[in-house]
Amino acid sequence: MMAQPTKTAFTGDRPIGVFDSGVGGFTVARAISRAMPHESIVYIGDTARCPYGTRGVEEVRAFVAQVGTWLVRQRVKVIVIACNTATASALGLAQRMFDVPVIGVIGPGARAAVLATRTREIGVLATDLTIASGAYLRAIKNLDAGVGVHGCATQRFVELVESRLAGGIGADAQWLDGADLFDTPEVRALVRRETEPLRGLDIDAVVLGCTHFPLLVRPIRAVLGRGVHVVSSAEETMRELHEMLACQGHLAPSTARPEHRFATTSENTSAFAEAGRFIFGSRLVDVEHVGIDELSRLASDRQIRTRRL
Amino acid sequence: MMAQPTKTAFTGDRPIGVFDSGVGGFTVARAISRAMPHESIVYIGDTARCPYGTRGVEEVRAFVAQVGTWLVRQRVKVIVIACNTATASALGLAQRMFDVPVIGVIGPGARAAVLATRTREIGVLATDLTIASGAYLRAIKNLDAGVGVHGCATQRFVELVESRLAGGIGADAQWLDGADLFDTPEVRALVRRETEPLRGLDIDAVVLGCTHFPLLVRPIRAVLGRGVHVVSSAEETMRELHEMLACQGHLAPSTARPEHRFATTSENTSAFAEAGRFIFGSRLVDVEHVGIDELSRLASDRQIRTRRL
């Protein structure tokens, strides 16, 4: 009676758009590709303007509008903002702006932690800016006002991962669950020092509130111990995405062969390709360069429909 | 390392507490009992003070504190506030007040509608007060700021159900999915009139935002048509509860035999028992009467731990 067929046309064969300020979002793309092997992904890293964390909120909102517009132009069926800073600053803006659904990385991780905690005390490991934004605190308290939230700013984890990736990881190196390049005694010692503020608080669930952190999941699990449930926002975002696509009948058909595309705003496409291959787990063929000037032009294009701005 | 064993002791064998201002919450208890047949339920209806919808927010918050305290005394492992008015007014209060987790009926229904909509336009059928509270609008916009939310106050649905239940439903009458006592031509005509404001808005998901409304699901589905996904907050709340108990390892063991208990603040326990049997689907043995004075005394008992008030 009410639904218009034109708006509900099947779009399962379109790709999933994934967007990060850099390469951290590949952990989310990896989770999607492993759990939904028939889905095609268009991944764009705004590497030329990375990191977003040191920028102002308005600037980040403008970047999200630009990159989101580019993804809509690629005819994606959904946009995943695989970046905590961008989610905290601009998720609502993107949801109001675009016709396709937009999913962020904060809500799914917050929900998983609330469902998992028995002690009702949750820790959040994230960058300084994500912790300072209070986005996880709000998301968790919104779901359960009685849960204690203990933020732990661990900027050094990002620096560790970034420097390791920038230093070159070797053409054959691969990040595998369980056998982790990053799991060294030095890293475990760093994790132990950085997570010190979470001790003695009866915490039994910890959210990895940065898309880089799944790379450190092994040393983090080892240090926190068996009694602590470690929530990967990459995995939880993938689950939320899957549930949504399944509910809407927008999953790719099981006969589909995935075609991934990768793009970066950086001119150094080979560094992006190397880090991407390492995290995503397969070679990135033909990384596209998308200029920032092109993104700016797109965003001023009136043809992109804005919903409720 | 961080979790204390004393706080994480297994409590799966404890009952689930379900609370409503009257008998509408039996739709939630029914969904729980059908999907989780090993779980024991303690159901309390504050029938003597029903409906909550005509009372002030502070009064409802006091009632929730009292009834929640009574449920905690019955050693429930979780409290389900199976009442939209009480959820809108006092979910956060109850979550901060009690050691056990507290689940409301608004969040789960809102989430299911957001995941299901393709047109990104959602309708909400609820009582005048629930619509006026804006609780569904906030819950849905929190999840997806770009979704349109169209509230439709349908107080007459409650009156219809209540008068039918109060009028006596016959000792053998039973409410069965698919063969519904309430699905008459008159009810369909009423549903058609009441849902008129939702027409022509491209809505493809409608939340039943009142625990009475699952009793009308058949005529509502018939009137809205196949293109509209009807979300039962009773079913969605059951799913959220199941996910939480499963995550925490707090499901009843599969060897458990459920023992349900039913209580009402009304002295007319037989009317409560009759409506309860009709909705819940099995005879209510030995309905307990819990006096309002007893509830008031309990709530002033300092021994009930308050968490973060």
Coordinates of C-alpha atoms in Angstrom, one line a residue, chain B residues 86-276:
Chain B
A86 CA 7.7 3.1 31.6
T87 CA 10.6 2.6 29.2
A88 CA 10.3 6.1 27.8
S89 CA 10.2 7.6 31.4
A90 CA 12.4 5.4 33.5
L91 CA 14.7 3.0 31.5
G92 CA 17.8 4.9 32.3
L93 CA 16.8 5.3 36.0
A94 CA 16.3 1.6 36.4
Q95 CA 19.6 0.8 34.6
R96 CA 21.4 3.0 37.0
M97 CA 19.5 1.8 40.0
F98 CA 19.9 -2.0 39.8
D99 CA 22.8 -4.4 39.6
V100 CA 21.1 -6.6 37.0
P101 CA 20.7 -5.5 33.4
V102 CA 17.5 -3.7 32.4
I103 CA 16.0 -3.9 28.9
G104 CA 13.3 -1.7 27.5
V105 CA 10.9 -2.2 24.6
I106 CA 11.7 0.9 22.6
G107 CA 15.4 0.4 21.5
P108 CA 14.9 -3.1 20.1
G109 CA 11.9 -2.1 17.9
A110 CA 13.6 1.0 16.7
R111 CA 16.7 -0.9 15.7
A112 CA 14.7 -3.6 13.8
A113 CA 12.8 -0.9 11.9
V114 CA 16.1 1.0 10.9
L115 CA 17.7 -2.3 9.8
A116 CA 14.6 -3.2 7.7
T117 CA 13.6 0.0 5.9
R118 CA 14.6 0.4 2.3
T119 CA 12.6 3.5 1.6
R120 CA 14.1 5.0 4.8
E121 CA 10.7 6.2 6.0
I122 CA 9.4 4.5 9.2
G123 CA 6.0 4.7 10.8
V124 CA 5.4 4.3 14.6
L125 CA 2.0 3.2 15.9
A126 CA 1.7 3.9 19.7
T127 CA -0.4 5.5 22.4
D128 CA -0.8 9.3 22.4
L129 CA 1.7 9.6 25.2
T130 CA 4.4 7.5 23.8
I131 CA 4.2 9.4 20.5
A132 CA 4.2 12.7 22.4
S133 CA 7.2 11.7 24.5
G134 CA 9.3 11.5 21.3
A135 CA 11.1 8.4 22.6
Y136 CA 10.8 6.5 19.3
L137 CA 11.8 9.5 17.3
R138 CA 15.0 9.9 19.4
A139 CA 15.8 6.2 19.4
I140 CA 15.4 5.9 15.6
K141 CA 17.3 9.2 14.8
N142 CA 20.1 8.1 17.1
L143 CA 20.6 5.0 15.0
D144 CA 20.0 6.7 11.6
A145 CA 19.6 10.5 11.5
G146 CA 18.6 10.3 7.8
V147 CA 15.5 8.1 8.4
G148 CA 12.1 9.8 8.3
V149 CA 10.0 9.0 11.4
H150 CA 6.2 9.3 11.2
G151 CA 4.4 8.9 14.5
C152 CA 0.8 7.9 14.5
A153 CA -1.1 8.1 17.8
T154 CA -3.6 5.3 18.0
Q155 CA -4.9 5.4 21.5
R156 CA -8.1 3.8 20.2
F157 CA -6.3 0.5 19.6
V158 CA -5.5 0.3 23.3
E159 CA -9.1 1.1 24.2
L160 CA -10.3 -1.6 21.8
V161 CA -8.0 -4.3 23.3
E162 CA -8.7 -3.3 26.9
S163 CA -12.5 -3.2 26.5
R164 CA -12.4 -6.6 24.7
L165 CA -10.2 -8.1 27.5
A166 CA -12.3 -6.5 30.3
G167 CA -15.5 -7.7 28.7
G168 CA -14.4 -11.2 29.3
I169 CA -13.0 -13.4 26.6
G170 CA -14.5 -16.7 27.5
A171 CA -12.8 -19.5 29.4
D172 CA -11.7 -21.3 26.2
A173 CA -10.8 -18.4 24.0
Q174 CA -7.2 -18.3 23.0
W175 CA -5.2 -15.8 21.0
L176 CA -3.3 -17.6 18.3
D177 CA -1.0 -16.3 15.7
G178 CA -2.9 -16.4 12.4
A179 CA -6.3 -17.0 13.8
D180 CA -7.0 -13.8 15.7
L181 CA -10.1 -13.0 17.8
F182 CA -9.4 -9.3 17.1
D183 CA -9.4 -9.7 13.3
T184 CA -12.9 -8.6 12.4
P185 CA -14.2 -6.3 9.6
E186 CA -14.9 -3.6 12.2
V187 CA -11.3 -3.8 13.5
R188 CA -9.9 -3.7 10.0
A189 CA -12.0 -0.6 9.3
L190 CA -10.8 1.0 12.5
V191 CA -7.2 0.2 11.7
R192 CA -7.7 1.7 8.2
R193 CA -9.0 4.9 9.6
E194 CA -6.4 5.2 12.4
T195 CA -3.4 4.5 10.1
E196 CA -4.6 7.0 7.4
P197 CA -1.9 9.6 8.4
L198 CA 0.8 7.1 7.4
R199 CA -0.4 6.8 3.8
G200 CA 1.4 8.3 0.8
L201 CA 4.7 8.7 2.8
D202 CA 6.6 5.9 1.2
I203 CA 6.8 4.1 4.5
D204 CA 7.9 0.5 4.3
A205 CA 8.5 -0.3 8.0
V206 CA 6.0 0.2 10.9
V207 CA 6.8 -0.3 14.6
L208 CA 4.1 -1.5 16.9
G209 CA 5.1 0.8 19.7
C210 CA 2.7 -0.5 22.3
T211 CA 2.8 -3.9 24.0
H212 CA -1.0 -4.3 23.3
F213 CA -0.6 -4.0 19.6
P214 CA 0.8 -7.5 18.8
L215 CA -2.8 -8.6 19.5
L216 CA -3.9 -6.6 16.5
V217 CA -1.0 -7.6 14.3
R218 CA -3.2 -9.5 11.8
P219 CA -5.6 -6.7 10.9
I220 CA -2.7 -4.2 10.9
R221 CA -0.7 -6.4 8.5
A222 CA -3.8 -6.8 6.3
V223 CA -4.4 -3.1 6.1
L224 CA -0.8 -1.9 5.6
G225 CA -0.2 -4.5 2.9
R226 CA 2.6 -6.7 1.9
G227 CA 5.1 -4.0 1.1
V228 CA 5.2 -2.8 4.7
H229 CA 7.4 -4.7 7.3
V230 CA 5.5 -4.7 10.6
V231 CA 7.9 -4.7 13.6
S232 CA 6.7 -6.2 16.8
S233 CA 8.5 -4.6 19.7
A234 CA 7.6 -7.7 21.8
E235 CA 9.5 -10.0 19.3
E236 CA 12.4 -7.6 19.0
T237 CA 12.8 -7.2 22.7
M238 CA 12.8 -11.0 23.1
R239 CA 15.6 -11.2 20.5
E240 CA 17.7 -8.5 22.2
L241 CA 17.2 -10.3 25.6
H242 CA 18.2 -13.6 24.0
E243 CA 21.3 -12.1 22.4
M244 CA 22.3 -10.6 25.7
L245 CA 21.8 -13.7 27.8
A246 CA 23.6 -15.8 25.2
C247 CA 26.6 -13.3 25.1
Q248 CA 26.9 -13.4 28.8
G249 CA 26.4 -17.1 29.2
H250 CA 23.3 -16.4 31.3
L251 CA 20.8 -18.6 29.4
A252 CA 19.0 -21.2 31.4
P253 CA 20.5 -24.6 31.0
S254 CA 18.7 -26.8 28.4
T255 CA 17.8 -29.2 31.1
A256 CA 15.9 -26.5 33.1
R257 CA 12.1 -26.9 33.6
P258 CA 10.6 -23.4 33.6
E259 CA 8.7 -22.3 36.6
H260 CA 6.7 -19.1 35.9
R261 CA 5.3 -16.9 38.6
F262 CA 2.6 -14.2 38.0
A263 CA 1.8 -11.3 40.3
T264 CA -0.5 -8.2 40.1
T265 CA -1.0 -5.2 42.3
S266 CA -4.7 -5.5 41.7
E267 CA -6.9 -7.3 44.2
N268 CA -8.9 -8.7 41.3
T269 CA -6.4 -11.5 40.5
S270 CA -8.9 -13.5 38.5
A271 CA -9.5 -10.8 35.8
F272 CA -5.7 -10.5 35.6
A273 CA -5.4 -14.3 35.3
E274 CA -8.0 -14.5 32.6
A275 CA -6.4 -11.8 30.4
G276 CA -3.0 -13.2 31.1

